[in-house]
Coordinates of C-alpha atoms and ligand atoms in Angstrom, one line a residue:
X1477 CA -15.7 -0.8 -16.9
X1478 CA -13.5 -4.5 -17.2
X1479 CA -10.8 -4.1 -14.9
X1480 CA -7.6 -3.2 -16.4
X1481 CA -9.1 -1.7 -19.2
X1482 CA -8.0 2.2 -19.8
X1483 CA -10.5 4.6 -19.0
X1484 CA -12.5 5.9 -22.2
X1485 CA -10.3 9.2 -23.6
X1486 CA -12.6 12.0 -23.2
X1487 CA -12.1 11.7 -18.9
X1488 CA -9.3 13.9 -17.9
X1489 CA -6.3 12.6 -16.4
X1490 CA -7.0 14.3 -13.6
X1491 CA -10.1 12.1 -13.2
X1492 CA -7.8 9.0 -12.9
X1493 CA -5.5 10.6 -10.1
X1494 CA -5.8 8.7 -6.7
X1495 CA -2.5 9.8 -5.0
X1496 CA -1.8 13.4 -5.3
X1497 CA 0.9 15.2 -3.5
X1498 CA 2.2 19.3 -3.5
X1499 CA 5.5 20.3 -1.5
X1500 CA 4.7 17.7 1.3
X1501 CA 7.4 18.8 4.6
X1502 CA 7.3 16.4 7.5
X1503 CA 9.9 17.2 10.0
X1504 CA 10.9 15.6 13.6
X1505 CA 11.8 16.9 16.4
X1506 CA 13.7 15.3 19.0
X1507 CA 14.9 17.6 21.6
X1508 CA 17.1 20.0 20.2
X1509 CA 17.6 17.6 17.4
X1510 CA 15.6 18.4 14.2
X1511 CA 15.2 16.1 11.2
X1512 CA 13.6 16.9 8.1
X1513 CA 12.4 14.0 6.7
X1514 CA 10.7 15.4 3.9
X1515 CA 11.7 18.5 2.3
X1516 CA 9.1 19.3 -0.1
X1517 CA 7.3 16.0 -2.4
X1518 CA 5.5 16.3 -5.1
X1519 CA 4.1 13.5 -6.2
X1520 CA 1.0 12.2 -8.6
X1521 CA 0.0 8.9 -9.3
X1522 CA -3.4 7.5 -11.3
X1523 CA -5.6 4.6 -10.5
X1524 CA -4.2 1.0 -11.2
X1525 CA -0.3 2.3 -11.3
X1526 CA 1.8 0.1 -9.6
X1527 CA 4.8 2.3 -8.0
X1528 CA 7.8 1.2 -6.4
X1529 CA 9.4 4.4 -3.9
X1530 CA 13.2 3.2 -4.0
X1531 CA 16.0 5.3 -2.5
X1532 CA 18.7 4.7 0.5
X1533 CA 17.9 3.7 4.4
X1534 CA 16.7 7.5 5.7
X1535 CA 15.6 9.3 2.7
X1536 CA 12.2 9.4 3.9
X1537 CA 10.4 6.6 2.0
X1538 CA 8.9 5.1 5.2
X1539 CA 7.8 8.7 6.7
X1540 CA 6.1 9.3 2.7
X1541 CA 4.0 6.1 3.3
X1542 CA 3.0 6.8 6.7
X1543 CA 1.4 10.3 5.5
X1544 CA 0.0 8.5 2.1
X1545 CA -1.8 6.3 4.7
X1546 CA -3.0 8.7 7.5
X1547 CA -0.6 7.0 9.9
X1548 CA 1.0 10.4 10.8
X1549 CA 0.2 14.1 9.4
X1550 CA 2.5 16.4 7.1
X1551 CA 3.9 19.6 8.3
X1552 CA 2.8 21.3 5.5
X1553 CA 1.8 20.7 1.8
X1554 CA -1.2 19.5 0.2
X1555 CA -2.0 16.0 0.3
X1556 CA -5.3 14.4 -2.1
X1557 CA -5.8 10.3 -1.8
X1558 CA -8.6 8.8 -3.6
X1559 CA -10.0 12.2 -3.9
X1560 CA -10.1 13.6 -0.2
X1561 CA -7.7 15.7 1.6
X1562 CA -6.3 14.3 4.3
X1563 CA -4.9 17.6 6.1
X1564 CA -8.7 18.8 6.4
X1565 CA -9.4 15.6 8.4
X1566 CA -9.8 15.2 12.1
X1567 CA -8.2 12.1 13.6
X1568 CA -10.9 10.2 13.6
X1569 CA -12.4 10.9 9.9
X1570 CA -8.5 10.0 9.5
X1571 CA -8.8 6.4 10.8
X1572 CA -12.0 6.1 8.9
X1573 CA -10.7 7.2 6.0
X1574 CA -7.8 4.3 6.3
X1575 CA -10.3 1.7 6.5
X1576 CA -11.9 3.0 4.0
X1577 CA -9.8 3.5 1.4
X1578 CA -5.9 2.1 2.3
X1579 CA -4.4 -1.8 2.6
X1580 CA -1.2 -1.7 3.9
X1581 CA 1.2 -4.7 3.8
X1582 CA 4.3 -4.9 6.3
X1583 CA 7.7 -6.4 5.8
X1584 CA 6.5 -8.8 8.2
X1585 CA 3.2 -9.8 8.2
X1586 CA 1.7 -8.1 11.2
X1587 CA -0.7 -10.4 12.0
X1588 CA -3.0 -10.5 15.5
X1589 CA -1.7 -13.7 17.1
X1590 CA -5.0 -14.0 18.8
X1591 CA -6.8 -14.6 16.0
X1592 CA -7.2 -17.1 13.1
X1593 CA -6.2 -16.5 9.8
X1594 CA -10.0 -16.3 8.4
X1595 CA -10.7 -13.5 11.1
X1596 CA -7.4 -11.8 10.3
X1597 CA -8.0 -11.7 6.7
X1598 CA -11.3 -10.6 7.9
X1599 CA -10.3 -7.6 10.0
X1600 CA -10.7 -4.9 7.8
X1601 CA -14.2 -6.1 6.8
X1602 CA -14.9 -6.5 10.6
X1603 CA -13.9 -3.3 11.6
X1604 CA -16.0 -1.3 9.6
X1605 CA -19.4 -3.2 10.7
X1606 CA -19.6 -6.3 8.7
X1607 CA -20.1 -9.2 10.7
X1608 CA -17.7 -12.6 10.1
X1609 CA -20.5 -14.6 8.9
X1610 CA -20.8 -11.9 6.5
X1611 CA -17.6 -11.0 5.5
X1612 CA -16.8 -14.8 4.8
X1613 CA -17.8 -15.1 1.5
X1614 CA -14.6 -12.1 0.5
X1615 CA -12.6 -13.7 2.9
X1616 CA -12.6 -17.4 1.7
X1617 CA -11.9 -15.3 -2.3
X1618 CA -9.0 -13.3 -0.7
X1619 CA -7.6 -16.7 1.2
X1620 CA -8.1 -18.6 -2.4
X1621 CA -6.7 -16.4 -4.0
X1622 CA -3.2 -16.2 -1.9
X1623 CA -3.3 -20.2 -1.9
X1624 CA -4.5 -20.3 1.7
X1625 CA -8.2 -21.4 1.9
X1626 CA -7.3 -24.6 3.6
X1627 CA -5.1 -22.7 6.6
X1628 CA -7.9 -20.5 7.6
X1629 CA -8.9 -22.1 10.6
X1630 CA -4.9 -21.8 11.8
X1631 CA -3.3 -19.6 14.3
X1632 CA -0.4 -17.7 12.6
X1633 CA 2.2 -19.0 14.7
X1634 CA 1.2 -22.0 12.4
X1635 CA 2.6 -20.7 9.4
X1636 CA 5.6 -19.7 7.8
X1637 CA 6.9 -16.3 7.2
X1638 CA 6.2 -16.3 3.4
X1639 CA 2.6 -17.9 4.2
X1640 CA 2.3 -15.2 6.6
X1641 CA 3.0 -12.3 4.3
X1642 CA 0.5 -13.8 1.5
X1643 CA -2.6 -13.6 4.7
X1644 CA -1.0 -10.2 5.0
X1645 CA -1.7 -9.1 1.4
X1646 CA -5.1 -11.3 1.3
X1647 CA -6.0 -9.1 4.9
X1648 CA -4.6 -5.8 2.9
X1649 CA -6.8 -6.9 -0.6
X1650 CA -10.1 -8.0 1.0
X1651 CA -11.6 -4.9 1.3
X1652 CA -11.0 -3.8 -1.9
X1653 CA -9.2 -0.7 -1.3
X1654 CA -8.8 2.4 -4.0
X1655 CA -5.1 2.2 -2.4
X1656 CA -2.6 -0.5 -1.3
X1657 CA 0.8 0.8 0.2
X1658 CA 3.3 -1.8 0.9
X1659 CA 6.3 -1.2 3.1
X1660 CA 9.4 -3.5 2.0
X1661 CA 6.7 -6.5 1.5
X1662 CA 9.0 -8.8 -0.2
X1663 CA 11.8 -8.0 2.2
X1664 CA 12.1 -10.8 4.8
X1665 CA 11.2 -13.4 1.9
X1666 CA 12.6 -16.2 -0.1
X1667 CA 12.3 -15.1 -3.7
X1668 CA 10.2 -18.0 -5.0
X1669 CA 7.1 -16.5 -2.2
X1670 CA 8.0 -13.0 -2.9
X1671 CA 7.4 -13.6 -6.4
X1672 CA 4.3 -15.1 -5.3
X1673 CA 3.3 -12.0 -2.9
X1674 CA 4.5 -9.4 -6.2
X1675 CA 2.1 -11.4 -8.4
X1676 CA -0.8 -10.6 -6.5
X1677 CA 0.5 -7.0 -6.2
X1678 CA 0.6 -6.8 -9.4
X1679 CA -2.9 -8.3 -10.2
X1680 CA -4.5 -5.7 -7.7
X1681 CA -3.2 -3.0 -10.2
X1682 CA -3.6 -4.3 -13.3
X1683 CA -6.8 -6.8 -12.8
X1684 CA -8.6 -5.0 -10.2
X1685 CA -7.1 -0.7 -10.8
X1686 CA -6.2 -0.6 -7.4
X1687 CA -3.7 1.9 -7.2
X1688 CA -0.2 0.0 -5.3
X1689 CA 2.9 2.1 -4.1
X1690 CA 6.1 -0.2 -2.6
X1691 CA 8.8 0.4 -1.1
X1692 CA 11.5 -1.8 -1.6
X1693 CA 14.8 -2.3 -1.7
X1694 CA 14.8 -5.0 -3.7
X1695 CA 15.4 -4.5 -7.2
X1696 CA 13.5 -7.5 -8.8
X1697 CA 10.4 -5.9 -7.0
X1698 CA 11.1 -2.9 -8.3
X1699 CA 10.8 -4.8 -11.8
X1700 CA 7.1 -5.4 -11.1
X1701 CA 6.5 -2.0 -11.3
X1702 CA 5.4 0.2 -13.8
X1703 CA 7.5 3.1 -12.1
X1704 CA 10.1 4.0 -10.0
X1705 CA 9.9 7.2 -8.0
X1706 CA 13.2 7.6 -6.4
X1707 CA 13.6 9.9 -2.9
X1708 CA 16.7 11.0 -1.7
X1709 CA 17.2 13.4 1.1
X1710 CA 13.5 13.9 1.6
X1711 CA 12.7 14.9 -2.2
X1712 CA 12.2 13.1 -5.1
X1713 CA 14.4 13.0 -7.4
X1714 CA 13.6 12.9 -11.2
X1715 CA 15.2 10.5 -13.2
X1716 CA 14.9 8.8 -16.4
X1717 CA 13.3 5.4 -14.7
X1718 CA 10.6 7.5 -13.5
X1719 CA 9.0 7.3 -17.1
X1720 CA 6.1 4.8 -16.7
X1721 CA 7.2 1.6 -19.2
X1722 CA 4.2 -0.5 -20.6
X1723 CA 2.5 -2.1 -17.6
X1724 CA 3.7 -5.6 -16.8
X1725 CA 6.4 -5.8 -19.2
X1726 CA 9.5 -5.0 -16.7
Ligands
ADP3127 P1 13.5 5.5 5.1 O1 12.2 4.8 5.1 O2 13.8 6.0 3.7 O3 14.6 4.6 5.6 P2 12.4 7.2 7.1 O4 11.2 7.8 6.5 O5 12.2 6.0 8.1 O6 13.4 6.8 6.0 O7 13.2 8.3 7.9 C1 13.6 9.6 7.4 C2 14.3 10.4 8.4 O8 13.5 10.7 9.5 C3 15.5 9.6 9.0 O9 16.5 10.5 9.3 C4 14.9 9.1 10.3 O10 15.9 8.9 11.3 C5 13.9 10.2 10.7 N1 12.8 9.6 11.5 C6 11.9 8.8 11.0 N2 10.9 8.5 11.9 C7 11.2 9.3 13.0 C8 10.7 9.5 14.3 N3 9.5 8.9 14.7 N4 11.3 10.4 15.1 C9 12.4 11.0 14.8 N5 13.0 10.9 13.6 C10 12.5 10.0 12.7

């Protein structure tokens, strides 16, 4: 199938669902002090949607993402990504399973400092067997693509924060991942580069179906989306903005 085309009609929707979420709890506990940081989401989204997860600082946006990507476990609730359960999963299928399957992009680029920007870009690849020699080929596409072919032999204390981020989404793309999940990736960015780093967001829904959920604070990123879940209090909240609009025309 071309990228970006719509699947043929007689598939079911459901056959298009990578992110699929019932009643999801995830509480903290801190001493005597309990938070509830998410009362109950329920949540669906198909293959090459683009979602931004808006709401205010401690509605549980963050904690969402982290059980989307196996980073931490829910309380309770049923929890589906690109087809496999993730509360059935020991840790360790867990961490295989994020390899696998999830890129995740950081407000701040989270690079190794240790190593280049070709082996950073590379990690993902590395990690799951491939040596660099082999994984170069995806890596010098994924640098290309973010502009950055020519810094690949740099250390990333070399680079500016916005070039920094773009390694970051070409380390979170190379793989080709079912899932990216971005946490505030435009947030510590001038707007001309975040533009840049929400272009290729967008192009890894839209181009390539991967399925991308942000969070963000910032509106304009929000515009690059083709929905807007909003969470408040550790539920979502259904509002009119949730409708998904035409993709790429916000
Ligand atoms: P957001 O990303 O929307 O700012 P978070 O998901 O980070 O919200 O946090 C939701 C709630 O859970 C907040 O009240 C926060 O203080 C609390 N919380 C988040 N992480 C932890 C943690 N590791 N331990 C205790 N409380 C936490």
């Amino acid at each position: 199938m071309q990228p970006g085309v719509a699947r043929p009609r007689q598939q079911s929707a459901s056959d298009d669902l990578v992110v699929e979420t019932v009643d999801l709890t995830r509480t903290y506990r801190q001493g005597h002090l309990v938070v509830p940081a998410l009362r109950g989401v329920s949540l669906a989204v198909e293959r090459g949607e683009l979602v931004a997860i808006m709401g205010p600082s401690g509605s549980g946006k963050s904690t969402l993402l982290h059980l989307l990507g196996g980073l931490d476990v829910a309380d309770s609730g049923r929890l589906v990504v690109a087809g496999r359960e993730l509360g059935a999963m020991t840790d360790d299928q867990r961490t295989l399973f994020r390899r696998r399957t999830i890129g995740f992009v950081f407000q701040t680029g989270n690079l190794v400092p240790t190593l280049t920007v070709e082996e950073n870009v590379a990690l993902p690849l590395l990690l799951d067997g491939t040596t660099l020699r082999g994984a170069r080929p995806r890596v010098r596409a994924a640098l290309e693509s973010v502009a950055l072919l020519a810094r690949a032999s740099h250390m990333p204390d070399q680079l500016s924060g916005g070039e920094s981020q773009r390694v970051a989404v070409a380390r979170a793309l190379v793989a080709e991942p079912a899932v990216v999940l971005a946490d505030e990736p435009t947030g510590s960015l001038d707007s001309r580069t975040a533009t840049g780093v929400l272009e290729l967001l967008r192009r890894a829904a839209n181009e390539r179906g991967q399925t991308v959920i942000m969070v963000t604070h910032d509106a304009r990123a929000a515009g690059y989306a083709s929905r807007i879940v909003r969470v408040v209090d550790g539920a979502v909240v259904r509002t009119l903005e949730e409708v998904p609009c035409v993709r790429g025309e916000r």
